[in-house]
Amino acid sequence: RLNKEELNIVKSLVYHSAKLYNVGLYSVRQYYFLNGEYLPYAKNYHLCKTNEHYKLLLSDTAQQILRLVDRNFKSFFGLLKLKKQGKYSDKINPPKYKKENQLMTISIQGRSSRIKNGYVYIGLSKAFKEKYKPKIKELVFKLPKHIQVDRLQEVRIIPIFNGMEFDIEYVYKKEIEPMSMDKNKYLSI
């Protein structure tokens, strides 16, 4: 459960996530339409890093969004290549923009979150704090009891029902002990 301020912060983050996706996509699409070739992530990053939406997000999160744009456009070019070879016949369109008020999943890298006493703490960017002036300094989520790790790989906040609800996913590595089995007995379905 989020209180009203936490909910507003999360809604703002997923909103700026979608807007940054559109900014990155615009750069790549325009470059493609003008030059007929692909704008790689490294160059797109330098075009987008001064954008307001980039600054309002944690840099790891913003970079993940630009990498998503990169993957989507690489997929588009892969389909174009298959079509030229005659291995794909459907119509191919470049990736589409997010709609005006559409929200997008944010992915917070593990190094931008920390775990303490069963809670996950996620900071906010300096620009976000200056613009929105939140009363809290970071988002805090209770880590489910079945997740017992010291470090997370990633935390994903997923908007559901256009931001009426949010799911949170924790991605982590955990060593699993191999089970001893009788190799002579198998069950198959």
PDB file of C-alpha atoms in Angstrom:
ATOM      1  CA  ARG A   1       0.000   0.000   0.000  1.00  0.00           C
ATOM      2  CA  LEU A   2       1.220   3.461  -0.897  1.00  0.00           C
ATOM      3  CA  ASN A   3       0.217   6.654   0.821  1.00  0.00           C
ATOM      4  CA  LYS A   4      -0.967   9.573  -1.315  1.00  0.00           C
ATOM      5  CA  GLU A   5       2.464  11.172  -1.700  1.00  0.00           C
ATOM      6  CA  GLU A   6       4.177   7.886  -2.577  1.00  0.00           C
ATOM      7  CA  LEU A   7       1.458   7.183  -5.128  1.00  0.00           C
ATOM      8  CA  ASN A   8       1.947  10.612  -6.727  1.00  0.00           C
ATOM      9  CA  ILE A   9       5.705  10.048  -6.891  1.00  0.00           C
ATOM     10  CA  VAL A  10       5.314   6.638  -8.531  1.00  0.00           C
ATOM     11  CA  LYS A  11       2.759   8.024 -11.010  1.00  0.00           C
ATOM     12  CA  SER A  12       5.146  10.842 -11.906  1.00  0.00           C
ATOM     13  CA  LEU A  13       8.021   8.404 -12.431  1.00  0.00           C
ATOM     14  CA  VAL A  14       6.056   6.095 -14.753  1.00  0.00           C
ATOM     15  CA  TYR A  15       4.727   9.148 -16.628  1.00  0.00           C
ATOM     16  CA  HIS A  16       8.227  10.544 -17.213  1.00  0.00           C
ATOM     17  CA  SER A  17       9.354   7.057 -18.188  1.00  0.00           C
ATOM     18  CA  ALA A  18       6.837   7.010 -21.073  1.00  0.00           C
ATOM     19  CA  LYS A  19       7.774  10.551 -22.083  1.00  0.00           C
ATOM     20  CA  LEU A  20      11.485   9.693 -22.171  1.00  0.00           C
ATOM     21  CA  TYR A  21      10.689   6.638 -24.303  1.00  0.00           C
ATOM     22  CA  ASN A  22       8.957   8.959 -26.794  1.00  0.00           C
ATOM     23  CA  VAL A  23      11.918  11.375 -26.766  1.00  0.00           C
ATOM     24  CA  GLY A  24      14.387   8.568 -27.465  1.00  0.00           C
ATOM     25  CA  LEU A  25      12.129   7.046 -30.107  1.00  0.00           C
ATOM     26  CA  TYR A  26      11.686  10.423 -31.810  1.00  0.00           C
ATOM     27  CA  SER A  27      15.471  10.836 -32.110  1.00  0.00           C
ATOM     28  CA  VAL A  28      15.954   7.386 -33.617  1.00  0.00           C
ATOM     29  CA  ARG A  29      12.955   7.664 -35.972  1.00  0.00           C
ATOM     30  CA  GLN A  30      13.969  11.104 -37.261  1.00  0.00           C
ATOM     31  CA  TYR A  31      17.527   9.946 -37.826  1.00  0.00           C
ATOM     32  CA  TYR A  32      16.222   6.915 -39.725  1.00  0.00           C
ATOM     33  CA  PHE A  33      13.803   8.962 -41.868  1.00  0.00           C
ATOM     34  CA  LEU A  34      16.461  11.595 -42.673  1.00  0.00           C
ATOM     35  CA  ASN A  35      19.500   9.353 -43.156  1.00  0.00           C
ATOM     36  CA  GLY A  36      18.013   5.933 -43.894  1.00  0.00           C
ATOM     37  CA  GLU A  37      20.113   4.306 -41.206  1.00  0.00           C
ATOM     38  CA  TYR A  38      19.998   3.402 -37.556  1.00  0.00           C
ATOM     39  CA  LEU A  39      20.983   5.764 -34.710  1.00  0.00           C
ATOM     40  CA  PRO A  40      22.803   3.587 -32.142  1.00  0.00           C
ATOM     41  CA  TYR A  41      22.179   3.766 -28.411  1.00  0.00           C
ATOM     42  CA  ALA A  42      25.447   5.595 -27.619  1.00  0.00           C
ATOM     43  CA  LYS A  43      24.609   8.496 -29.942  1.00  0.00           C
ATOM     44  CA  ASN A  44      20.950   8.568 -28.897  1.00  0.00           C
ATOM     45  CA  TYR A  45      22.015   8.699 -25.253  1.00  0.00           C
ATOM     46  CA  HIS A  46      24.027  11.876 -25.882  1.00  0.00           C
ATOM     47  CA  LEU A  47      21.041  13.467 -27.636  1.00  0.00           C
ATOM     48  CA  CYS A  48      18.594  12.585 -24.848  1.00  0.00           C
ATOM     49  CA  LYS A  49      20.611  13.008 -21.649  1.00  0.00           C
ATOM     50  CA  THR A  50      19.878  16.748 -21.488  1.00  0.00           C
ATOM     51  CA  ASN A  51      16.120  16.224 -21.772  1.00  0.00           C
ATOM     52  CA  GLU A  52      13.989  17.105 -18.728  1.00  0.00           C
ATOM     53  CA  HIS A  53      12.399  13.639 -18.580  1.00  0.00           C
ATOM     54  CA  TYR A  54      15.850  12.017 -18.500  1.00  0.00           C
ATOM     55  CA  LYS A  55      16.943  14.219 -15.601  1.00  0.00           C
ATOM     56  CA  LEU A  56      13.770  13.566 -13.588  1.00  0.00           C
ATOM     57  CA  LEU A  57      14.524   9.839 -13.526  1.00  0.00           C
ATOM     58  CA  LEU A  58      17.472   8.069 -11.959  1.00  0.00           C
ATOM     59  CA  SER A  59      20.212   7.818 -14.586  1.00  0.00           C
ATOM     60  CA  ASP A  60      20.152   3.984 -14.511  1.00  0.00           C
ATOM     61  CA  THR A  61      16.411   4.002 -15.115  1.00  0.00           C
ATOM     62  CA  ALA A  62      16.662   6.539 -17.935  1.00  0.00           C
ATOM     63  CA  GLN A  63      19.420   4.532 -19.609  1.00  0.00           C
ATOM     64  CA  GLN A  64      17.307   1.369 -19.413  1.00  0.00           C
ATOM     65  CA  ILE A  65      14.486   3.189 -21.217  1.00  0.00           C
ATOM     66  CA  LEU A  66      16.840   4.306 -23.993  1.00  0.00           C
ATOM     67  CA  ARG A  67      18.136   0.732 -24.254  1.00  0.00           C
ATOM     68  CA  LEU A  68      14.526  -0.421 -24.698  1.00  0.00           C
ATOM     69  CA  VAL A  69      14.171   2.031 -27.611  1.00  0.00           C
ATOM     70  CA  ASP A  70      17.403   0.574 -28.993  1.00  0.00           C
ATOM     71  CA  ARG A  71      16.126  -3.033 -28.725  1.00  0.00           C
ATOM     72  CA  ASN A  72      12.790  -2.141 -30.312  1.00  0.00           C
ATOM     73  CA  PHE A  73      14.457  -0.471 -33.287  1.00  0.00           C
ATOM     74  CA  LYS A  74      16.960  -3.316 -33.698  1.00  0.00           C
ATOM     75  CA  SER A  75      13.980  -5.665 -33.860  1.00  0.00           C
ATOM     76  CA  PHE A  76      12.428  -3.448 -36.556  1.00  0.00           C
ATOM     77  CA  PHE A  77      15.643  -3.565 -38.603  1.00  0.00           C
ATOM     78  CA  GLY A  78      15.850  -7.332 -38.107  1.00  0.00           C
ATOM     79  CA  LEU A  79      12.364  -7.700 -39.591  1.00  0.00           C
ATOM     80  CA  LEU A  80      13.320  -5.420 -42.506  1.00  0.00           C
ATOM     81  CA  LYS A  81      16.306  -7.642 -43.202  1.00  0.00           C
ATOM     82  CA  LEU A  82      14.131 -10.773 -43.133  1.00  0.00           C
ATOM     83  CA  LYS A  83      11.629  -9.131 -45.477  1.00  0.00           C
ATOM     84  CA  LYS A  84      14.394  -8.299 -47.984  1.00  0.00           C
ATOM     85  CA  GLN A  85      15.466 -11.946 -47.877  1.00  0.00           C
ATOM     86  CA  GLY A  86      11.865 -13.046 -48.500  1.00  0.00           C
ATOM     87  CA  LYS A  87      11.589 -14.795 -45.119  1.00  0.00           C
ATOM     88  CA  TYR A  88       8.931 -12.441 -43.722  1.00  0.00           C
ATOM     89  CA  SER A  89       5.819 -11.257 -45.531  1.00  0.00           C
ATOM     90  CA  ASP A  90       3.768  -9.197 -43.034  1.00  0.00           C
ATOM     91  CA  LYS A  91       3.727  -5.412 -43.043  1.00  0.00           C
ATOM     92  CA  ILE A  92       6.514  -3.863 -40.948  1.00  0.00           C
ATOM     93  CA  ASN A  93       6.150  -0.587 -39.068  1.00  0.00           C
ATOM     94  CA  PRO A  94       8.729   1.236 -36.963  1.00  0.00           C
ATOM     95  CA  PRO A  95       8.100   1.210 -33.195  1.00  0.00           C
ATOM     96  CA  LYS A  96       5.202   3.439 -32.141  1.00  0.00           C
ATOM     97  CA  TYR A  97       5.122   6.251 -29.609  1.00  0.00           C
ATOM     98  CA  LYS A  98       3.437   5.897 -26.235  1.00  0.00           C
ATOM     99  CA  LYS A  99       0.058   7.639 -26.130  1.00  0.00           C
ATOM    100  CA  GLU A 100      -0.379  11.081 -24.537  1.00  0.00           C
ATOM    101  CA  ASN A 101      -1.184   9.942 -20.977  1.00  0.00           C
ATOM    102  CA  GLN A 102       0.111   6.391 -21.241  1.00  0.00           C
ATOM    103  CA  LEU A 103       2.313   5.194 -18.417  1.00  0.00           C
ATOM    104  CA  MET A 104       5.298   2.894 -18.761  1.00  0.00           C
ATOM    105  CA  THR A 105       7.097   0.427 -16.527  1.00  0.00           C
ATOM    106  CA  ILE A 106      10.163   1.780 -14.797  1.00  0.00           C
ATOM    107  CA  SER A 107      13.138  -0.421 -14.174  1.00  0.00           C
ATOM    108  CA  ILE A 108      15.408   0.540 -11.288  1.00  0.00           C
ATOM    109  CA  GLN A 109      18.787  -1.151 -11.359  1.00  0.00           C
ATOM    110  CA  GLY A 110      20.002  -2.908  -8.239  1.00  0.00           C
ATOM    111  CA  ARG A 111      22.767  -0.399  -7.604  1.00  0.00           C
ATOM    112  CA  SER A 112      20.112   2.341  -7.312  1.00  0.00           C
ATOM    113  CA  SER A 113      18.213   0.459  -4.623  1.00  0.00           C
ATOM    114  CA  ARG A 114      19.268  -0.867  -1.265  1.00  0.00           C
ATOM    115  CA  ILE A 115      17.844  -3.352   1.204  1.00  0.00           C
ATOM    116  CA  LYS A 116      17.737  -2.648   4.917  1.00  0.00           C
ATOM    117  CA  ASN A 117      15.755  -4.500   7.605  1.00  0.00           C
ATOM    118  CA  GLY A 118      13.394  -6.143   5.119  1.00  0.00           C
ATOM    119  CA  TYR A 119      12.649  -2.960   3.159  1.00  0.00           C
ATOM    120  CA  VAL A 120      13.801  -1.772  -0.250  1.00  0.00           C
ATOM    121  CA  TYR A 121      14.837   1.882  -0.487  1.00  0.00           C
ATOM    122  CA  ILE A 122      14.824   3.658  -3.855  1.00  0.00           C
ATOM    123  CA  GLY A 123      16.149   7.194  -4.115  1.00  0.00           C
ATOM    124  CA  LEU A 124      14.895  10.018  -6.291  1.00  0.00           C
ATOM    125  CA  SER A 125      16.933  12.120  -8.678  1.00  0.00           C
ATOM    126  CA  LYS A 126      18.062  15.593  -7.665  1.00  0.00           C
ATOM    127  CA  ALA A 127      16.029  17.158 -10.505  1.00  0.00           C
ATOM    128  CA  PHE A 128      12.912  15.250  -9.374  1.00  0.00           C
ATOM    129  CA  LYS A 129      13.320  16.508  -5.812  1.00  0.00           C
ATOM    130  CA  GLU A 130      13.798  20.083  -7.026  1.00  0.00           C
ATOM    131  CA  LYS A 131      10.775  20.032  -9.339  1.00  0.00           C
ATOM    132  CA  TYR A 132       8.231  18.173  -7.189  1.00  0.00           C
ATOM    133  CA  LYS A 133       9.603  18.947  -3.712  1.00  0.00           C
ATOM    134  CA  PRO A 134       8.375  15.696  -2.144  1.00  0.00           C
ATOM    135  CA  LYS A 135       8.222  15.439   1.639  1.00  0.00           C
ATOM    136  CA  ILE A 136       9.926  12.054   1.518  1.00  0.00           C
ATOM    137  CA  LYS A 137      13.497  11.547   0.302  1.00  0.00           C
ATOM    138  CA  GLU A 138      13.050   8.035  -1.108  1.00  0.00           C
ATOM    139  CA  LEU A 139      10.475   5.381  -1.886  1.00  0.00           C
ATOM    140  CA  VAL A 140      10.285   2.502   0.570  1.00  0.00           C
ATOM    141  CA  PHE A 141       8.751  -0.890  -0.222  1.00  0.00           C
ATOM    142  CA  LYS A 142       8.451  -3.889   2.085  1.00  0.00           C
ATOM    143  CA  LEU A 143      10.382  -6.824   0.671  1.00  0.00           C
ATOM    144  CA  PRO A 144       8.294 -10.022   0.623  1.00  0.00           C
ATOM    145  CA  LYS A 145       9.353 -12.489   3.329  1.00  0.00           C
ATOM    146  CA  HIS A 146      10.176 -15.244   0.845  1.00  0.00           C
ATOM    147  CA  ILE A 147      12.840 -13.057  -0.796  1.00  0.00           C
ATOM    148  CA  GLN A 148      15.927 -13.291   1.348  1.00  0.00           C
ATOM    149  CA  VAL A 149      18.780 -11.605  -0.479  1.00  0.00           C
ATOM    150  CA  ASP A 150      21.234  -8.830   0.303  1.00  0.00           C
ATOM    151  CA  ARG A 151      21.191  -7.253  -3.139  1.00  0.00           C
ATOM    152  CA  LEU A 152      18.666  -6.923  -5.949  1.00  0.00           C
ATOM    153  CA  GLN A 153      19.469  -7.024  -9.648  1.00  0.00           C
ATOM    154  CA  GLU A 154      16.476  -4.876 -10.564  1.00  0.00           C
ATOM    155  CA  VAL A 155      13.200  -3.498  -9.242  1.00  0.00           C
ATOM    156  CA  ARG A 156      10.367  -2.991 -11.732  1.00  0.00           C
ATOM    157  CA  ILE A 157       7.334  -0.841 -11.022  1.00  0.00           C
ATOM    158  CA  ILE A 158       4.551  -1.746 -13.444  1.00  0.00           C
ATOM    159  CA  PRO A 159       1.458   0.447 -13.867  1.00  0.00           C
ATOM    160  CA  ILE A 160      -1.820  -1.466 -14.109  1.00  0.00           C
ATOM    161  CA  PHE A 161      -5.200  -0.049 -15.147  1.00  0.00           C
ATOM    162  CA  ASN A 162      -3.565   3.175 -16.342  1.00  0.00           C
ATOM    163  CA  GLY A 163      -1.919   3.866 -13.003  1.00  0.00           C
ATOM    164  CA  MET A 164      -4.812   2.975 -10.733  1.00  0.00           C
ATOM    165  CA  GLU A 165      -2.673   0.145  -9.358  1.00  0.00           C
ATOM    166  CA  PHE A 166       0.983  -0.817  -9.515  1.00  0.00           C
ATOM    167  CA  ASP A 167       2.777  -4.134  -9.368  1.00  0.00           C
ATOM    168  CA  ILE A 168       6.335  -4.385  -8.195  1.00  0.00           C
ATOM    169  CA  GLU A 169       8.749  -7.072  -9.347  1.00  0.00           C
ATOM    170  CA  TYR A 170      12.021  -7.888  -7.639  1.00  0.00           C
ATOM    171  CA  VAL A 171      14.723  -9.481  -9.766  1.00  0.00           C
ATOM    172  CA  TYR A 172      17.550 -11.166  -7.889  1.00  0.00           C
ATOM    173  CA  LYS A 173      20.087 -13.965  -8.103  1.00  0.00           C
ATOM    174  CA  LYS A 174      19.949 -16.818  -5.687  1.00  0.00           C
ATOM    175  CA  GLU A 175      22.096 -19.915  -5.533  1.00  0.00           C
ATOM    176  CA  ILE A 176      19.954 -23.030  -5.644  1.00  0.00           C
ATOM    177  CA  GLU A 177      21.271 -26.160  -4.028  1.00  0.00           C
ATOM    178  CA  PRO A 178      21.248 -29.132  -6.375  1.00  0.00           C
ATOM    179  CA  MET A 179      18.834 -31.845  -5.334  1.00  0.00           C
ATOM    180  CA  SER A 180      19.923 -35.442  -5.077  1.00  0.00           C
ATOM    181  CA  MET A 181      17.714 -37.604  -7.250  1.00  0.00           C
ATOM    182  CA  ASP A 182      17.398 -41.215  -8.147  1.00  0.00           C
ATOM    183  CA  LYS A 183      18.293 -41.187 -11.840  1.00  0.00           C
ATOM    184  CA  ASN A 184      16.467 -44.491 -12.368  1.00  0.00           C
ATOM    185  CA  LYS A 185      13.025 -43.035 -11.552  1.00  0.00           C
ATOM    186  CA  TYR A 186      11.489 -40.426 -13.811  1.00  0.00           C
ATOM    187  CA  LEU A 187       8.079 -38.873 -14.130  1.00  0.00           C
ATOM    188  CA  SER A 188       6.980 -37.508 -17.450  1.00  0.00           C
ATOM    189  CA  ILE A 189       3.856 -35.792 -18.631  1.00  0.00           C
TER     190      ILE A 189
END
